């Protein structure tokens, strides 16, 4: 699943100028990058990154109390803090019979990994019948139940929410009420048979009233479903957990005129007309699956059709379903799907296993997309694209998310997770796979930079806050809250480390063994680890700590060269900061990729290294010396010595970001960084050198500003950027990344006490200083990269547009008549959305008539294209114009905004959370506005509300005044009676952090 992600920087493609793209989910997420400050509009597969990612690490470990301990005190011992939720909202509506008398309330329950055990009953086959209607829907389920024990018959507990129970039968006989227990969350059969039996449950539900967008609901007049993680229990009573796998057959009945298309998982085995203008369809999925992969769609849809011939020669029919008017916008999605199918065969030997693959695009969807077996349901923004309405970033997101959901067919569907704690087993692995796919389809270095940016700005911040949790969490109250960047993005980095340590061939061997052992099973992270270890006979015992320990390791590396012995030594020290529930950590296995550059900037051959006193060979499979060594840092302190090094080298460390750590190099100089920027063969580290210089410069300027000093820019830094900008041999998209300054949220993360106003002032100063110093070069970049050729989403064309738009944004920052007119001219003459919106972004940096007029013109031009209007909302929301909170508040009442639509909420409110200076306004107006929206939204869609409330979770990072104002709003949220479990969990954790 591609979860929705709120993050300050999510897969930026246009660098300083603009990026709108998606694996939280990102997943890929749509976002805008205004002069390098990214707004994410949460439409992504990738995990759920949160607005909290705008904040940096805690000032100290003070307050990092154990969430598990706190919960045990409050829930198990009856101690309720003043902000705790004390009233549970009843979600289940009982049927209006004697069943009313047996309904009781449930209290939110914390689920622990350590308590996992298999169910007492297996479900072998499930037959579902849906009678869809405008006013109510009837769901009839027939389940073949098999007790796991022959000697006992414990109660059978079924999950259920927001359902009206009509009847329960066992083997055709109505179950008496004294054998049933019905609560707001569960239906329990007290004494079921001890031998296999048939369970029939009839329920009534109201999809037309379901604004939570979980379970079965209506979107754009069509019925559709979202069942991951726990949405199936809003459809019928069931053991709604991923280790309960069954064969599903689904019958759908509906009005033929209103709902001519009826879709579900698997193969269509029957269909026909019924009386009263109705029709039916019967779908059978031949593969066992858990309930979270169930899907149903019914409505007025048309499809783009194509075919794909698999490597074994089987013909697969491909269909992408949308409203009729959107069919022309699905061409890129279909190309992406076919590319993904071919890539998975070529790279992993994985072939599609059915004869039909459906994708449906819906406008109202909490997630970015969902990998339901053979019937993927997508947020419309991750399917629909045309040059006139979608940006390059949108095209890239669609490619990545289409790939992600398709790749889930094996890593998630054929092999699924035993319980939700193992979520990264499918999501982290599939994120890694879609990252590799997108890298092969475009620029591998640029893709790696984008992925690491997202990790640093979102996941590192999450690791340093109250929501810190391991890749495999230890507990949760609402699983929806754990579709996080830690599970997705850090999980992907864990998978990447397997490949770094074992090599691509070794990783492929491990993948092959994983599928050989576990096809058709629900498994745990240890099973994936065991396949990698066993296939390569590798010693990786300490690697499992990556799944169980939270926090970002801090790796400090110092270097020394001895010309007499010709030895170059790296001294490594790792430490992992305390996180909630984990004050002490053990050393991790960190793969450290190292290259050494000679005085001419060439890679030195590396053949021998000492790990302490233990000699290690670095030669490759053919016996040749390598130019990048993979060192295994496994101890708190460890020393490596390279021998036969003829001169003092410049070390290129953590190449390709070989591990998700914070790297500190105390002895690296600015001259070293400039040298790496100019010569390093590892393009990621060339970019990293520019970023380190930019961070150092801005932090120094912030200190000068706070002390009342005059701001000035080091000319060496400017010259370094000039050399990159003017190098014709570099990939233009890489140049865009290299000249983009670190984001404001990243600077927040690096300060002891965050000062949003100073950060914003310094960053704007530096942007304008660069624009002024490099004006001629930037003007040339705009002129040289114009093109009259038809739009093409290939890499070279995207790279050209990215550099042009970034240069334009720099120039427009000067707020001078000539620069503004240049941006206006680019806006007026643009022939595609990428360039038109990038010009609008450039213009909108500065308040004034040009901004007001351009925004108005853009809306009038595109007000009938809802996805384009969302970009317009997001751009205004992320603006750093002073007191922008009032502008955003007024947009809540604009006809373009609808609080019931997640995309619009993510664009406007998520966008506002991307403005560090306005969200954290000194008067607290940003905090109050956000709390107002969260409380209103919680009554409609708790999932979306909980993702927004995380913007408060790092309130202790700021000065005392802001802390008091943020805490006041957090307490206000937490005290609300009837608050959803989703928001309650985030708010309460934030307050005890």
PDB file of N, CA, C and O in Angstrom, residues 192-259:
ATOM      1  N   UNK A 192     -18.686 -22.266  19.924  1.00  0.00           N
ATOM      2  CA  UNK A 192     -18.822 -22.790  18.557  1.00  0.00           C
ATOM      3  C   UNK A 192     -18.517 -24.283  18.524  1.00  0.00           C
ATOM      4  O   UNK A 192     -17.949 -24.844  19.488  1.00  0.00           O
ATOM      5  N   UNK A 193     -18.872 -24.973  17.436  1.00  0.00           N
ATOM      6  CA  UNK A 193     -18.584 -26.409  17.331  1.00  0.00           C
ATOM      7  C   UNK A 193     -17.085 -26.692  17.390  1.00  0.00           C
ATOM      8  O   UNK A 193     -16.262 -25.856  17.006  1.00  0.00           O
ATOM      9  N   UNK A 194     -16.725 -27.876  17.845  1.00  0.00           N
ATOM     10  CA  UNK A 194     -15.312 -28.265  17.924  1.00  0.00           C
ATOM     11  C   UNK A 194     -14.835 -28.919  16.637  1.00  0.00           C
ATOM     12  O   UNK A 194     -13.648 -29.228  16.498  1.00  0.00           O
ATOM     13  N   UNK A 195     -15.745 -29.156  15.683  1.00  0.00           N
ATOM     14  CA  UNK A 195     -15.387 -29.701  14.377  1.00  0.00           C
ATOM     15  C   UNK A 195     -15.668 -28.646  13.316  1.00  0.00           C
ATOM     16  O   UNK A 195     -16.342 -27.636  13.580  1.00  0.00           O
ATOM     17  N   UNK A 196     -15.152 -28.808  12.085  1.00  0.00           N
ATOM     18  CA  UNK A 196     -15.382 -27.796  11.050  1.00  0.00           C
ATOM     19  C   UNK A 196     -16.860 -27.473  10.876  1.00  0.00           C
ATOM     20  O   UNK A 196     -17.717 -28.365  10.936  1.00  0.00           O
ATOM     21  N   UNK A 197     -17.156 -26.204  10.646  1.00  0.00           N
ATOM     22  CA  UNK A 197     -18.547 -25.780  10.518  1.00  0.00           C
ATOM     23  C   UNK A 197     -18.653 -24.601   9.568  1.00  0.00           C
ATOM     24  O   UNK A 197     -17.646 -23.975   9.199  1.00  0.00           O
ATOM     25  N   UNK A 198     -19.892 -24.307   9.160  1.00  0.00           N
ATOM     26  CA  UNK A 198     -20.183 -23.173   8.292  1.00  0.00           C
ATOM     27  C   UNK A 198     -20.815 -22.058   9.116  1.00  0.00           C
ATOM     28  O   UNK A 198     -21.817 -22.282   9.806  1.00  0.00           O
ATOM     29  N   UNK A 199     -20.228 -20.885   9.024  1.00  0.00           N
ATOM     30  CA  UNK A 199     -20.729 -19.713   9.742  1.00  0.00           C
ATOM     31  C   UNK A 199     -21.323 -18.736   8.738  1.00  0.00           C
ATOM     32  O   UNK A 199     -20.673 -18.358   7.768  1.00  0.00           O
ATOM     33  N   UNK A 200     -22.580 -18.338   8.973  1.00  0.00           N
ATOM     34  CA  UNK A 200     -23.241 -17.355   8.116  1.00  0.00           C
ATOM     35  C   UNK A 200     -23.551 -16.111   8.937  1.00  0.00           C
ATOM     36  O   UNK A 200     -24.154 -16.208  10.012  1.00  0.00           O
ATOM     37  N   UNK A 201     -23.138 -14.964   8.428  1.00  0.00           N
ATOM     38  CA  UNK A 201     -23.382 -13.696   9.112  1.00  0.00           C
ATOM     39  C   UNK A 201     -23.965 -12.704   8.112  1.00  0.00           C
ATOM     40  O   UNK A 201     -23.376 -12.483   7.046  1.00  0.00           O
ATOM     41  N   UNK A 202     -25.105 -12.129   8.453  1.00  0.00           N
ATOM     42  CA  UNK A 202     -25.715 -11.096   7.619  1.00  0.00           C
ATOM     43  C   UNK A 202     -25.614  -9.759   8.335  1.00  0.00           C
ATOM     44  O   UNK A 202     -25.929  -9.658   9.531  1.00  0.00           O
ATOM     45  N   UNK A 203     -25.185  -8.751   7.604  1.00  0.00           N
ATOM     46  CA  UNK A 203     -25.048  -7.418   8.194  1.00  0.00           C
ATOM     47  C   UNK A 203     -25.627  -6.365   7.263  1.00  0.00           C
ATOM     48  O   UNK A 203     -25.775  -6.585   6.057  1.00  0.00           O
ATOM     49  N   UNK A 204     -25.935  -5.229   7.849  1.00  0.00           N
ATOM     50  CA  UNK A 204     -26.393  -4.072   7.097  1.00  0.00           C
ATOM     51  C   UNK A 204     -25.423  -2.921   7.350  1.00  0.00           C
ATOM     52  O   UNK A 204     -24.992  -2.703   8.484  1.00  0.00           O
ATOM     53  N   UNK A 205     -25.086  -2.198   6.302  1.00  0.00           N
ATOM     54  CA  UNK A 205     -24.206  -1.047   6.454  1.00  0.00           C
ATOM     55  C   UNK A 205     -24.648   0.063   5.510  1.00  0.00           C
ATOM     56  O   UNK A 205     -25.488  -0.145   4.624  1.00  0.00           O
ATOM     57  N   UNK A 206     -24.058   1.253   5.707  1.00  0.00           N
ATOM     58  CA  UNK A 206     -24.487   2.430   4.961  1.00  0.00           C
ATOM     59  C   UNK A 206     -23.269   3.128   4.348  1.00  0.00           C
ATOM     60  O   UNK A 206     -22.762   4.107   4.891  1.00  0.00           O
ATOM     61  N   UNK A 207     -22.817   2.624   3.208  1.00  0.00           N
ATOM     62  CA  UNK A 207     -21.623   3.214   2.571  1.00  0.00           C
ATOM     63  C   UNK A 207     -21.788   4.686   2.232  1.00  0.00           C
ATOM     64  O   UNK A 207     -20.808   5.442   2.245  1.00  0.00           O
ATOM     65  N   UNK A 208     -23.012   5.102   1.926  1.00  0.00           N
ATOM     66  CA  UNK A 208     -23.225   6.496   1.530  1.00  0.00           C
ATOM     67  C   UNK A 208     -22.978   7.457   2.680  1.00  0.00           C
ATOM     68  O   UNK A 208     -22.764   8.657   2.464  1.00  0.00           O
ATOM     69  N   UNK A 209     -22.970   6.964   3.920  1.00  0.00           N
ATOM     70  CA  UNK A 209     -22.725   7.805   5.089  1.00  0.00           C
ATOM     71  C   UNK A 209     -21.311   7.627   5.644  1.00  0.00           C
ATOM     72  O   UNK A 209     -20.966   8.244   6.649  1.00  0.00           O
ATOM     73  N   UNK A 210     -20.525   6.795   5.015  1.00  0.00           N
ATOM     74  CA  UNK A 210     -19.198   6.450   5.524  1.00  0.00           C
ATOM     75  C   UNK A 210     -18.171   7.478   5.063  1.00  0.00           C
ATOM     76  O   UNK A 210     -17.610   7.381   3.970  1.00  0.00           O
ATOM     77  N   UNK A 211     -17.920   8.490   5.903  1.00  0.00           N
ATOM     78  CA  UNK A 211     -16.956   9.536   5.557  1.00  0.00           C
ATOM     79  C   UNK A 211     -15.533   9.191   5.979  1.00  0.00           C
ATOM     80  O   UNK A 211     -14.599   9.916   5.640  1.00  0.00           O
ATOM     81  N   UNK A 212     -15.359   8.098   6.724  1.00  0.00           N
ATOM     82  CA  UNK A 212     -14.014   7.706   7.159  1.00  0.00           C
ATOM     83  C   UNK A 212     -13.199   7.129   6.011  1.00  0.00           C
ATOM     84  O   UNK A 212     -11.978   7.019   6.091  1.00  0.00           O
ATOM     85  N   UNK A 213     -13.891   6.752   4.912  1.00  0.00           N
ATOM     86  CA  UNK A 213     -13.238   6.175   3.728  1.00  0.00           C
ATOM     87  C   UNK A 213     -12.501   4.883   4.065  1.00  0.00           C
ATOM     88  O   UNK A 213     -11.517   4.531   3.421  1.00  0.00           O
ATOM     89  N   UNK A 214     -12.990   4.155   5.051  1.00  0.00           N
ATOM     90  CA  UNK A 214     -12.518   2.808   5.386  1.00  0.00           C
ATOM     91  C   UNK A 214     -13.665   1.835   5.188  1.00  0.00           C
ATOM     92  O   UNK A 214     -14.825   2.177   5.412  1.00  0.00           O
ATOM     93  N   UNK A 215     -13.351   0.612   4.815  1.00  0.00           N
ATOM     94  CA  UNK A 215     -14.396  -0.353   4.548  1.00  0.00           C
ATOM     95  C   UNK A 215     -15.025  -0.079   3.197  1.00  0.00           C
ATOM     96  O   UNK A 215     -14.343   0.207   2.213  1.00  0.00           O
ATOM     97  N   UNK A 216     -16.361  -0.164   3.116  1.00  0.00           N
ATOM     98  CA  UNK A 216     -17.095   0.109   1.879  1.00  0.00           C
ATOM     99  C   UNK A 216     -17.685   1.511   1.960  1.00  0.00           C
ATOM    100  O   UNK A 216     -18.391   1.844   2.911  1.00  0.00           O
ATOM    101  N   UNK A 217     -17.405   2.346   0.963  1.00  0.00           N
ATOM    102  CA  UNK A 217     -17.906   3.714   0.961  1.00  0.00           C
ATOM    103  C   UNK A 217     -18.157   4.152  -0.481  1.00  0.00           C
ATOM    104  O   UNK A 217     -17.904   3.403  -1.425  1.00  0.00           O
ATOM    105  N   UNK A 218     -18.680   5.345  -0.647  1.00  0.00           N
ATOM    106  CA  UNK A 218     -18.947   5.870  -1.981  1.00  0.00           C
ATOM    107  C   UNK A 218     -18.008   7.026  -2.283  1.00  0.00           C
ATOM    108  O   UNK A 218     -17.759   7.879  -1.431  1.00  0.00           O
ATOM    109  N   UNK A 219     -17.503   7.040  -3.507  1.00  0.00           N
ATOM    110  CA  UNK A 219     -16.606   8.096  -3.963  1.00  0.00           C
ATOM    111  C   UNK A 219     -16.981   8.447  -5.388  1.00  0.00           C
ATOM    112  O   UNK A 219     -16.973   7.584  -6.268  1.00  0.00           O
ATOM    113  N   UNK A 220     -17.317   9.711  -5.613  1.00  0.00           N
ATOM    114  CA  UNK A 220     -17.703  10.129  -6.951  1.00  0.00           C
ATOM    115  C   UNK A 220     -18.917   9.389  -7.459  1.00  0.00           C
ATOM    116  O   UNK A 220     -19.044   9.159  -8.665  1.00  0.00           O
ATOM    117  N   UNK A 221     -19.809   8.969  -6.545  1.00  0.00           N
ATOM    118  CA  UNK A 221     -21.007   8.242  -6.933  1.00  0.00           C
ATOM    119  C   UNK A 221     -20.807   6.755  -7.096  1.00  0.00           C
ATOM    120  O   UNK A 221     -21.772   6.007  -7.328  1.00  0.00           O
ATOM    121  N   UNK A 222     -19.568   6.271  -6.963  1.00  0.00           N
ATOM    122  CA  UNK A 222     -19.261   4.848  -7.113  1.00  0.00           C
ATOM    123  C   UNK A 222     -18.994   4.203  -5.763  1.00  0.00           C
ATOM    124  O   UNK A 222     -18.505   4.847  -4.835  1.00  0.00           O
ATOM    125  N   UNK A 223     -19.298   2.917  -5.644  1.00  0.00           N
ATOM    126  CA  UNK A 223     -18.914   2.151  -4.469  1.00  0.00           C
ATOM    127  C   UNK A 223     -17.461   1.722  -4.612  1.00  0.00           C
ATOM    128  O   UNK A 223     -17.023   1.307  -5.694  1.00  0.00           O
ATOM    129  N   UNK A 224     -16.717   1.785  -3.515  1.00  0.00           N
ATOM    130  CA  UNK A 224     -15.358   1.246  -3.521  1.00  0.00           C
ATOM    131  C   UNK A 224     -14.975   0.882  -2.090  1.00  0.00           C
ATOM    132  O   UNK A 224     -15.703   1.202  -1.137  1.00  0.00           O
ATOM    133  N   UNK A 225     -13.860   0.204  -1.935  1.00  0.00           N
ATOM    134  CA  UNK A 225     -13.429  -0.273  -0.621  1.00  0.00           C
ATOM    135  C   UNK A 225     -12.003   0.147  -0.320  1.00  0.00           C
ATOM    136  O   UNK A 225     -11.201   0.387  -1.228  1.00  0.00           O
ATOM    137  N   UNK A 226     -11.685   0.212   0.957  1.00  0.00           N
ATOM    138  CA  UNK A 226     -10.306   0.286   1.451  1.00  0.00           C
ATOM    139  C   UNK A 226     -10.262  -0.522   2.729  1.00  0.00           C
ATOM    140  O   UNK A 226     -10.863  -0.148   3.736  1.00  0.00           O
ATOM    141  N   UNK A 227      -9.561  -1.644   2.713  1.00  0.00           N
ATOM    142  CA  UNK A 227      -9.594  -2.580   3.835  1.00  0.00           C
ATOM    143  C   UNK A 227      -8.308  -2.639   4.643  1.00  0.00           C
ATOM    144  O   UNK A 227      -8.311  -3.152   5.766  1.00  0.00           O
ATOM    145  N   UNK A 228      -7.180  -2.194   4.121  1.00  0.00           N
ATOM    146  CA  UNK A 228      -5.964  -2.166   4.924  1.00  0.00           C
ATOM    147  C   UNK A 228      -5.928  -0.882   5.755  1.00  0.00           C
ATOM    148  O   UNK A 228      -6.205   0.207   5.231  1.00  0.00           O
ATOM    149  N   UNK A 229      -5.635  -0.971   7.060  1.00  0.00           N
ATOM    150  CA  UNK A 229      -5.252  -2.171   7.762  1.00  0.00           C
ATOM    151  C   UNK A 229      -6.467  -2.919   8.329  1.00  0.00           C
ATOM    152  O   UNK A 229      -6.537  -4.146   8.307  1.00  0.00           O
ATOM    153  N   UNK A 230      -7.456  -2.192   8.841  1.00  0.00           N
ATOM    154  CA  UNK A 230      -8.544  -2.834   9.563  1.00  0.00           C
ATOM    155  C   UNK A 230      -9.895  -2.337   9.071  1.00  0.00           C
ATOM    156  O   UNK A 230     -10.820  -2.098   9.849  1.00  0.00           O
ATOM    157  N   UNK A 231     -10.021  -2.202   7.752  1.00  0.00           N
ATOM    158  CA  UNK A 231     -11.257  -1.719   7.176  1.00  0.00           C
ATOM    159  C   UNK A 231     -12.269  -2.803   6.864  1.00  0.00           C
ATOM    160  O   UNK A 231     -13.466  -2.533   6.762  1.00  0.00           O
ATOM    161  N   UNK A 232     -11.811  -4.053   6.725  1.00  0.00           N
ATOM    162  CA  UNK A 232     -12.745  -5.123   6.371  1.00  0.00           C
ATOM    163  C   UNK A 232     -13.780  -5.335   7.467  1.00  0.00           C
ATOM    164  O   UNK A 232     -14.919  -5.730   7.195  1.00  0.00           O
ATOM    165  N   UNK A 233     -13.419  -5.058   8.701  1.00  0.00           N
ATOM    166  CA  UNK A 233     -14.363  -5.209   9.812  1.00  0.00           C
ATOM    167  C   UNK A 233     -15.491  -4.195   9.739  1.00  0.00           C
ATOM    168  O   UNK A 233     -16.460  -4.308  10.492  1.00  0.00           O
ATOM    169  N   UNK A 234     -15.393  -3.215   8.857  1.00  0.00           N
ATOM    170  CA  UNK A 234     -16.500  -2.288   8.617  1.00  0.00           C
ATOM    171  C   UNK A 234     -17.405  -2.775   7.488  1.00  0.00           C
ATOM    172  O   UNK A 234     -18.347  -2.095   7.110  1.00  0.00           O
ATOM    173  N   UNK A 235     -17.102  -3.969   6.960  1.00  0.00           N
ATOM    174  CA  UNK A 235     -17.910  -4.575   5.900  1.00  0.00           C
ATOM    175  C   UNK A 235     -18.712  -5.752   6.436  1.00  0.00           C
ATOM    176  O   UNK A 235     -19.890  -5.903   6.157  1.00  0.00           O
ATOM    177  N   UNK A 236     -18.059  -6.601   7.217  1.00  0.00           N
ATOM    178  CA  UNK A 236     -18.733  -7.735   7.835  1.00  0.00           C
ATOM    179  C   UNK A 236     -17.920  -8.181   9.039  1.00  0.00           C
ATOM    180  O   UNK A 236     -16.746  -7.812   9.184  1.00  0.00           O
ATOM    181  N   UNK A 237     -18.544  -8.972   9.911  1.00  0.00           N
ATOM    182  CA  UNK A 237     -17.819  -9.502  11.069  1.00  0.00           C
ATOM    183  C   UNK A 237     -16.859 -10.587  10.600  1.00  0.00           C
ATOM    184  O   UNK A 237     -17.245 -11.502   9.857  1.00  0.00           O
ATOM    185  N   UNK A 238     -15.585 -10.497  11.068  1.00  0.00           N
ATOM    186  CA  UNK A 238     -14.554 -11.368  10.511  1.00  0.00           C
ATOM    187  C   UNK A 238     -13.355 -11.369  11.442  1.00  0.00           C
ATOM    188  O   UNK A 238     -13.181 -10.468  12.263  1.00  0.00           O
ATOM    189  N   UNK A 239     -12.506 -12.398  11.327  1.00  0.00           N
ATOM    190  CA  UNK A 239     -11.194 -12.361  11.973  1.00  0.00           C
ATOM    191  C   UNK A 239     -10.297 -11.500  11.079  1.00  0.00           C
ATOM    192  O   UNK A 239      -9.611 -12.003  10.194  1.00  0.00           O
ATOM    193  N   UNK A 240     -10.345 -10.209  11.344  1.00  0.00           N
ATOM    194  CA  UNK A 240      -9.732  -9.233  10.445  1.00  0.00           C
ATOM    195  C   UNK A 240      -8.279  -9.031  10.822  1.00  0.00           C
ATOM    196  O   UNK A 240      -7.904  -8.044  11.454  1.00  0.00           O
ATOM    197  N   UNK A 241      -7.432  -9.945  10.411  1.00  0.00           N
ATOM    198  CA  UNK A 241      -6.003  -9.895  10.697  1.00  0.00           C
ATOM    199  C   UNK A 241      -5.254 -10.581   9.557  1.00  0.00           C
ATOM    200  O   UNK A 241      -5.807 -11.486   8.909  1.00  0.00           O
ATOM    201  N   UNK A 242      -4.017 -10.201   9.294  1.00  0.00           N
ATOM    202  CA  UNK A 242      -3.353 -10.661   8.069  1.00  0.00           C
ATOM    203  C   UNK A 242      -2.976 -12.132   8.047  1.00  0.00           C
ATOM    204  O   UNK A 242      -2.723 -12.671   6.961  1.00  0.00           O
ATOM    205  N   UNK A 243      -2.932 -12.800   9.188  1.00  0.00           N
ATOM    206  CA  UNK A 243      -2.567 -14.217   9.166  1.00  0.00           C
ATOM    207  C   UNK A 243      -3.764 -15.134   8.973  1.00  0.00           C
ATOM    208  O   UNK A 243      -3.613 -16.365   8.977  1.00  0.00           O
ATOM    209  N   UNK A 244      -4.957 -14.589   8.808  1.00  0.00           N
ATOM    210  CA  UNK A 244      -6.142 -15.385   8.490  1.00  0.00           C
ATOM    211  C   UNK A 244      -6.341 -15.303   6.980  1.00  0.00           C
ATOM    212  O   UNK A 244      -6.835 -14.304   6.452  1.00  0.00           O
ATOM    213  N   UNK A 245      -5.938 -16.337   6.271  1.00  0.00           N
ATOM    214  CA  UNK A 245      -5.930 -16.331   4.807  1.00  0.00           C
ATOM    215  C   UNK A 245      -6.929 -17.353   4.283  1.00  0.00           C
ATOM    216  O   UNK A 245      -6.988 -18.485   4.770  1.00  0.00           O
ATOM    217  N   UNK A 246      -7.713 -16.949   3.285  1.00  0.00           N
ATOM    218  CA  UNK A 246      -8.767 -17.809   2.755  1.00  0.00           C
ATOM    219  C   UNK A 246      -8.958 -17.556   1.270  1.00  0.00           C
ATOM    220  O   UNK A 246      -8.512 -16.543   0.725  1.00  0.00           O
ATOM    221  N   UNK A 247      -9.657 -18.484   0.614  1.00  0.00           N
ATOM    222  CA  UNK A 247     -10.090 -18.317  -0.768  1.00  0.00           C
ATOM    223  C   UNK A 247     -11.415 -17.552  -0.740  1.00  0.00           C
ATOM    224  O   UNK A 247     -12.358 -17.961  -0.066  1.00  0.00           O
ATOM    225  N   UNK A 248     -11.478 -16.438  -1.477  1.00  0.00           N
ATOM    226  CA  UNK A 248     -12.674 -15.592  -1.489  1.00  0.00           C
ATOM    227  C   UNK A 248     -13.438 -15.740  -2.804  1.00  0.00           C
ATOM    228  O   UNK A 248     -12.842 -15.695  -3.890  1.00  0.00           O
ATOM    229  N   UNK A 249     -14.758 -15.872  -2.692  1.00  0.00           N
ATOM    230  CA  UNK A 249     -15.664 -15.757  -3.837  1.00  0.00           C
ATOM    231  C   UNK A 249     -16.650 -14.640  -3.515  1.00  0.00           C
ATOM    232  O   UNK A 249     -17.241 -14.623  -2.429  1.00  0.00           O
ATOM    233  N   UNK A 250     -16.838 -13.717  -4.452  1.00  0.00           N
ATOM    234  CA  UNK A 250     -17.636 -12.522  -4.185  1.00  0.00           C
ATOM    235  C   UNK A 250     -18.713 -12.359  -5.241  1.00  0.00           C
ATOM    236  O   UNK A 250     -18.418 -12.346  -6.442  1.00  0.00           O
ATOM    237  N   UNK A 251     -19.953 -12.236  -4.779  1.00  0.00           N
ATOM    238  CA  UNK A 251     -21.082 -11.950  -5.656  1.00  0.00           C
ATOM    239  C   UNK A 251     -21.562 -10.529  -5.379  1.00  0.00           C
ATOM    240  O   UNK A 251     -21.754 -10.146  -4.223  1.00  0.00           O
ATOM    241  N   UNK A 252     -21.742  -9.750  -6.436  1.00  0.00           N
ATOM    242  CA  UNK A 252     -22.182  -8.362  -6.312  1.00  0.00           C
ATOM    243  C   UNK A 252     -23.478  -8.192  -7.091  1.00  0.00           C
ATOM    244  O   UNK A 252     -23.553  -8.564  -8.266  1.00  0.00           O
ATOM    245  N   UNK A 253     -24.495  -7.629  -6.427  1.00  0.00           N
ATOM    246  CA  UNK A 253     -25.755  -7.289  -7.084  1.00  0.00           C
ATOM    247  C   UNK A 253     -25.978  -5.786  -6.972  1.00  0.00           C
ATOM    248  O   UNK A 253     -25.768  -5.206  -5.905  1.00  0.00           O
ATOM    249  N   UNK A 254     -26.430  -5.172  -8.070  1.00  0.00           N
ATOM    250  CA  UNK A 254     -26.661  -3.725  -8.043  1.00  0.00           C
ATOM    251  C   UNK A 254     -27.513  -3.323  -9.233  1.00  0.00           C
ATOM    252  O   UNK A 254     -27.711  -4.106 -10.183  1.00  0.00           O
ATOM    253  N   UNK A 255     -28.023  -2.102  -9.196  1.00  0.00           N
ATOM    254  CA  UNK A 255     -28.772  -1.534 -10.299  1.00  0.00           C
ATOM    255  C   UNK A 255     -27.851  -1.425 -11.524  1.00  0.00           C
ATOM    256  O   UNK A 255     -26.770  -0.839 -11.448  1.00  0.00           O
ATOM    257  N   UNK A 256     -28.291  -1.973 -12.646  1.00  0.00           N
ATOM    258  CA  UNK A 256     -27.422  -2.043 -13.820  1.00  0.00           C
ATOM    259  C   UNK A 256     -27.185  -0.679 -14.443  1.00  0.00           C
ATOM    260  O   UNK A 256     -26.103  -0.407 -14.984  1.00  0.00           O
ATOM    261  N   UNK A 257     -28.183   0.201 -14.373  1.00  0.00           N
ATOM    262  CA  UNK A 257     -28.035   1.522 -14.968  1.00  0.00           C
ATOM    263  C   UNK A 257     -27.082   2.385 -14.159  1.00  0.00           C
ATOM    264  O   UNK A 257     -26.206   3.061 -14.701  1.00  0.00           O
ATOM    265  N   UNK A 258     -27.238   2.358 -12.838  1.00  0.00           N
ATOM    266  CA  UNK A 258     -26.409   3.200 -11.978  1.00  0.00           C
ATOM    267  C   UNK A 258     -25.009   2.626 -11.798  1.00  0.00           C
ATOM    268  O   UNK A 258     -24.037   3.366 -11.669  1.00  0.00           O
ATOM    269  N   UNK A 259     -24.904   1.288 -11.793  1.00  0.00           N
ATOM    270  CA  UNK A 259     -23.623   0.639 -11.505  1.00  0.00           C
ATOM    271  C   UNK A 259     -23.358  -0.455 -12.541  1.00  0.00           C
ATOM    272  O   UNK A 259     -23.410  -1.654 -12.237  1.00  0.00           O
TER     273      UNK A 259
END
